[in-house]
Tab-separated table of C-alpha atoms in Angstrom:
chain	number	residue	atom	x	y	z
Q	570	UNK	CA	71.148	116.196	104.322
Q	571	UNK	CA	69.397	119.693	105.032
Q	572	UNK	CA	69.849	120.567	101.523
Q	573	UNK	CA	68.232	117.499	100.293
Q	574	UNK	CA	65.360	117.994	102.399
Q	575	UNK	CA	64.979	121.980	101.022
Q	576	UNK	CA	65.001	120.874	97.543
Q	577	UNK	CA	62.544	117.777	98.071
Q	578	UNK	CA	60.124	120.281	99.843
Q	579	UNK	CA	60.304	122.137	96.374
Q	580	UNK	CA	59.274	119.123	94.515
Q	581	UNK	CA	63.074	118.327	93.591
Q	582	UNK	CA	64.450	114.742	94.323
Q	583	UNK	CA	68.360	114.052	94.406
Q	584	UNK	CA	70.117	111.406	96.360
Q	585	UNK	CA	72.995	111.866	98.849
Q	586	UNK	CA	75.078	110.180	95.985
Q	587	UNK	CA	74.177	112.911	93.275
Q	588	UNK	CA	75.511	115.476	96.041
Q	589	UNK	CA	78.666	113.711	96.555
Q	590	UNK	CA	79.290	113.694	92.784
Q	591	UNK	CA	78.664	117.393	92.704
Q	592	UNK	CA	80.749	118.024	95.523
Q	593	UNK	CA	83.832	115.997	94.255
Q	594	UNK	CA	83.288	118.105	90.982
Q	595	UNK	CA	83.516	121.249	92.482
Q	596	UNK	CA	86.236	120.653	94.571
Q	597	UNK	CA	88.047	119.564	91.375
Q	598	UNK	CA	87.227	122.634	89.733
Q	599	UNK	CA	88.542	124.465	92.758
Q	600	UNK	CA	91.696	122.412	92.974
Q	601	UNK	CA	92.360	121.955	89.167
Q	602	UNK	CA	96.091	121.083	90.050
Q	603	UNK	CA	94.846	117.807	91.426
Q	604	UNK	CA	92.762	116.918	88.300
Q	605	UNK	CA	95.357	114.869	86.894
Q	606	UNK	CA	95.963	111.243	85.871
Q	607	UNK	CA	99.031	108.680	85.542
Q	608	UNK	CA	100.077	107.967	81.793
Q	609	UNK	CA	101.626	104.776	81.965
Q	610	UNK	CA	102.880	104.543	78.697
Q	611	UNK	CA	104.879	107.860	78.899
Q	612	UNK	CA	105.477	107.596	82.706
Q	613	UNK	CA	104.323	111.205	83.169
Q	614	UNK	CA	101.301	113.048	84.821
Q	615	UNK	CA	98.801	114.428	82.536
Q	616	UNK	CA	96.473	117.235	83.316
Q	617	UNK	CA	92.915	116.572	82.718
Q	618	UNK	CA	90.928	119.070	80.467
Q	619	UNK	CA	87.469	118.090	81.806
Q	620	UNK	CA	85.832	117.005	85.007
Q	621	UNK	CA	84.016	113.544	84.218
Q	622	UNK	CA	83.361	111.745	87.218
Q	623	UNK	CA	82.531	107.865	86.866
Q	624	UNK	CA	80.094	106.208	89.159
Q	625	UNK	CA	80.574	102.589	90.395
Q	626	UNK	CA	77.326	100.756	89.174
Q	627	UNK	CA	76.893	96.817	90.023
Q	628	UNK	CA	75.301	94.804	87.521
Q	629	UNK	CA	75.170	90.938	87.043
Q	630	UNK	CA	78.098	90.716	84.782
Q	631	UNK	CA	80.195	92.972	87.560
Q	632	UNK	CA	81.027	96.483	88.555
Q	633	UNK	CA	80.791	98.901	85.674
Q	634	UNK	CA	81.550	102.672	86.058
Q	635	UNK	CA	79.496	104.896	83.703
Q	636	UNK	CA	80.609	108.442	83.451
Q	637	UNK	CA	78.902	111.682	84.074
Q	638	UNK	CA	80.103	114.221	81.676
Q	639	UNK	CA	81.472	117.632	82.838
Q	640	UNK	CA	79.646	116.914	86.189
Q	641	UNK	CA	80.869	120.439	87.313
Q	642	UNK	CA	78.792	122.421	84.961
Q	643	UNK	CA	75.690	120.333	85.629
Q	644	UNK	CA	72.820	121.101	88.306
Q	645	UNK	CA	72.117	118.763	90.877
Q	646	UNK	CA	68.992	117.695	88.983
Q	647	UNK	CA	70.851	117.060	86.011
Q	648	UNK	CA	73.350	114.897	87.614
Q	649	UNK	CA	70.568	112.944	89.166
Q	650	UNK	CA	68.747	112.308	85.806
Q	651	UNK	CA	72.154	111.419	84.213
Q	652	UNK	CA	73.028	108.898	86.876
Q	653	UNK	CA	69.542	107.229	86.747
Q	654	UNK	CA	69.909	107.047	83.050
Q	655	UNK	CA	73.336	105.556	82.984
Q	656	UNK	CA	72.810	103.113	85.804
Q	657	UNK	CA	69.609	101.872	84.083
Q	658	UNK	CA	71.004	101.379	80.839
Q	659	UNK	CA	74.195	99.775	82.514
Q	660	UNK	CA	72.540	97.167	84.264
Q	661	UNK	CA	70.912	96.255	80.719
Q	662	UNK	CA	74.237	96.273	79.117
Q	663	UNK	CA	73.119	99.317	76.755
Q	664	UNK	CA	76.079	101.515	77.359
Q	665	UNK	CA	78.200	103.000	74.545
Q	666	UNK	CA	81.813	102.372	75.220
Q	667	UNK	CA	82.503	106.116	75.490
Q	668	UNK	CA	79.647	106.362	78.574
Q	669	UNK	CA	82.037	103.743	80.782
Q	670	UNK	CA	85.651	104.073	79.461
Q	671	UNK	CA	87.450	107.328	80.564
Q	672	UNK	CA	86.551	109.589	83.491
Q	673	UNK	CA	88.855	111.506	85.808
Q	674	UNK	CA	87.655	110.608	89.242
Q	675	UNK	CA	85.338	107.435	90.445
Q	676	UNK	CA	82.928	107.657	93.169
Q	677	UNK	CA	82.014	104.224	94.692
Q	678	UNK	CA	79.249	104.173	97.371
Q	679	UNK	CA	78.411	101.099	99.443
Q	680	UNK	CA	76.422	102.947	101.799
Q	681	UNK	CA	73.155	101.935	100.939
Q	682	UNK	CA	74.140	98.345	102.110
Q	683	UNK	CA	74.960	99.338	105.345
Q	684	UNK	CA	78.858	99.219	105.078
Q	685	UNK	CA	80.464	101.870	107.365
Q	686	UNK	CA	83.441	102.380	105.546
Q	687	UNK	CA	86.091	100.784	102.957
Q	688	UNK	CA	88.743	101.176	100.823
Q	689	UNK	CA	88.144	101.212	96.836
Q	690	UNK	CA	90.760	100.279	94.081
Q	691	UNK	CA	91.645	103.089	91.940
Q	692	UNK	CA	90.299	102.732	88.256
Q	693	UNK	CA	93.614	103.187	85.963
Q	694	UNK	CA	94.761	105.609	84.449
Q	695	UNK	CA	92.561	107.844	87.258
Q	696	UNK	CA	94.430	108.782	90.067
Q	697	UNK	CA	91.722	109.025	92.713
Q	698	UNK	CA	88.701	107.169	93.774
Q	699	UNK	CA	86.444	107.950	96.790
Q	700	UNK	CA	84.714	104.959	98.920
Q	701	UNK	CA	81.628	106.149	100.583
Q	702	UNK	CA	80.295	104.536	103.506
Q	703	UNK	CA	76.909	104.877	104.918
Q	704	UNK	CA	75.448	107.767	106.802
Q	705	UNK	CA	74.680	107.753	110.362
Q	706	UNK	CA	73.569	110.020	113.367
Q	707	UNK	CA	76.006	111.362	115.937
Q	708	UNK	CA	75.744	113.726	118.787
Q	709	UNK	CA	78.072	116.747	118.364
Q	710	UNK	CA	78.784	120.055	119.783
Q	711	UNK	CA	76.465	122.592	117.922
Q	712	UNK	CA	79.459	124.701	117.397
Q	713	UNK	CA	81.685	122.179	116.432
Q	714	UNK	CA	83.916	124.534	114.268
Q	715	UNK	CA	85.338	125.655	117.494
Q	716	UNK	CA	86.850	122.348	118.193
Q	717	UNK	CA	89.964	120.701	115.896
Q	718	UNK	CA	88.686	117.211	115.372
Q	719	UNK	CA	91.995	116.233	114.257
Q	720	UNK	CA	93.695	117.294	117.504
Q	721	UNK	CA	94.746	114.554	119.968
Q	722	UNK	CA	94.948	116.959	122.618
Q	723	UNK	CA	92.217	116.940	125.544
Q	724	UNK	CA	89.915	119.830	124.378
Q	725	UNK	CA	87.686	121.799	127.026
Q	726	UNK	CA	83.871	121.546	126.403
Q	727	UNK	CA	81.823	123.951	128.527
Q	728	UNK	CA	79.075	122.533	130.768
Q	729	UNK	CA	76.713	125.018	129.086
Q	730	UNK	CA	77.831	124.039	125.356
Q	731	UNK	CA	74.596	122.958	123.367
Q	732	UNK	CA	74.676	119.529	121.563
Q	733	UNK	CA	72.709	118.489	118.439
Q	734	UNK	CA	72.269	115.375	116.272
Q	735	UNK	CA	74.107	115.391	113.017
Q	736	UNK	CA	74.381	113.090	110.325
Q	737	UNK	CA	77.661	112.090	109.470
Q	738	UNK	CA	79.174	110.036	106.720
Q	739	UNK	CA	82.473	108.078	106.375
Q	740	UNK	CA	84.490	108.417	103.044
Q	741	UNK	CA	87.633	107.068	102.308
Q	742	UNK	CA	89.931	108.528	99.471
Q	743	UNK	CA	92.556	106.255	97.728
Q	744	UNK	CA	95.189	107.765	95.294
Q	745	UNK	CA	98.005	106.928	92.715
Q	746	UNK	CA	101.071	107.867	94.589
Q	747	UNK	CA	102.681	108.627	90.978
Q	748	UNK	CA	100.527	111.144	90.487
Q	749	UNK	CA	99.354	113.031	93.765
Q	750	UNK	CA	101.095	112.762	97.176
Q	751	UNK	CA	99.324	112.584	100.618
Q	752	UNK	CA	99.455	116.386	101.174
Q	753	UNK	CA	97.457	116.787	97.696
Q	754	UNK	CA	95.212	114.160	98.902
Q	755	UNK	CA	94.397	115.816	102.191
Q	756	UNK	CA	93.855	119.113	100.358
Q	757	UNK	CA	91.262	117.622	98.088
Q	758	UNK	CA	89.394	116.162	101.045
Q	759	UNK	CA	89.269	119.482	103.049
Q	760	UNK	CA	88.065	121.111	99.810
Q	761	UNK	CA	85.308	118.104	99.342
Q	762	UNK	CA	84.287	118.611	103.019
Q	763	UNK	CA	83.825	122.047	102.896
Q	764	UNK	CA	81.694	122.083	99.763
Q	765	UNK	CA	79.555	118.942	101.159
Q	766	UNK	CA	79.063	120.342	104.611
Q	767	UNK	CA	78.609	124.124	103.663
Q	768	UNK	CA	76.067	123.379	101.186
Q	769	UNK	CA	78.337	125.031	98.251
Q	770	UNK	CA	76.674	122.827	95.580
Q	771	UNK	CA	75.184	125.471	93.527
């Protein structure tokens, strides 16, 4: 969230969701082998040629997923403007079919409703969807990188260890097992986390 604060200080306003969309796009660009979808008719995995990110938007007529085209090539400001425009027109049923049909990956964010975490249903023929929960503050070691957060072993924390308050967000990835396996899903999440947490959005 520090990046968002820094941008806001310069007059640039973007949302956490904009940053998530950009991070997903960069992660897919870094791992092109994961940017695939399942072709039901042919029964084969197909490589996507673009990184078009769908964003779940609630309307009176139900859920719609407008697409941020070539999200990896856009700045945060351009993504923010695109999402606002698409969401506004989507709620008024003024989107063209090509603006909500397609996409290679969907981001569904319920954090604004206070939802901690949830699992989202994949939007075929896409092979992945990221469910985003609310951001909450937790006390963590300042040098958290020295600890293995996935370890089940007891890890010693020095009495002189410094702690800080960090904003943490729960995200859940759903995949189509016909196109991707669990190792690939973990690989994507590791890349997404690195981009998001290290501020590699530019």
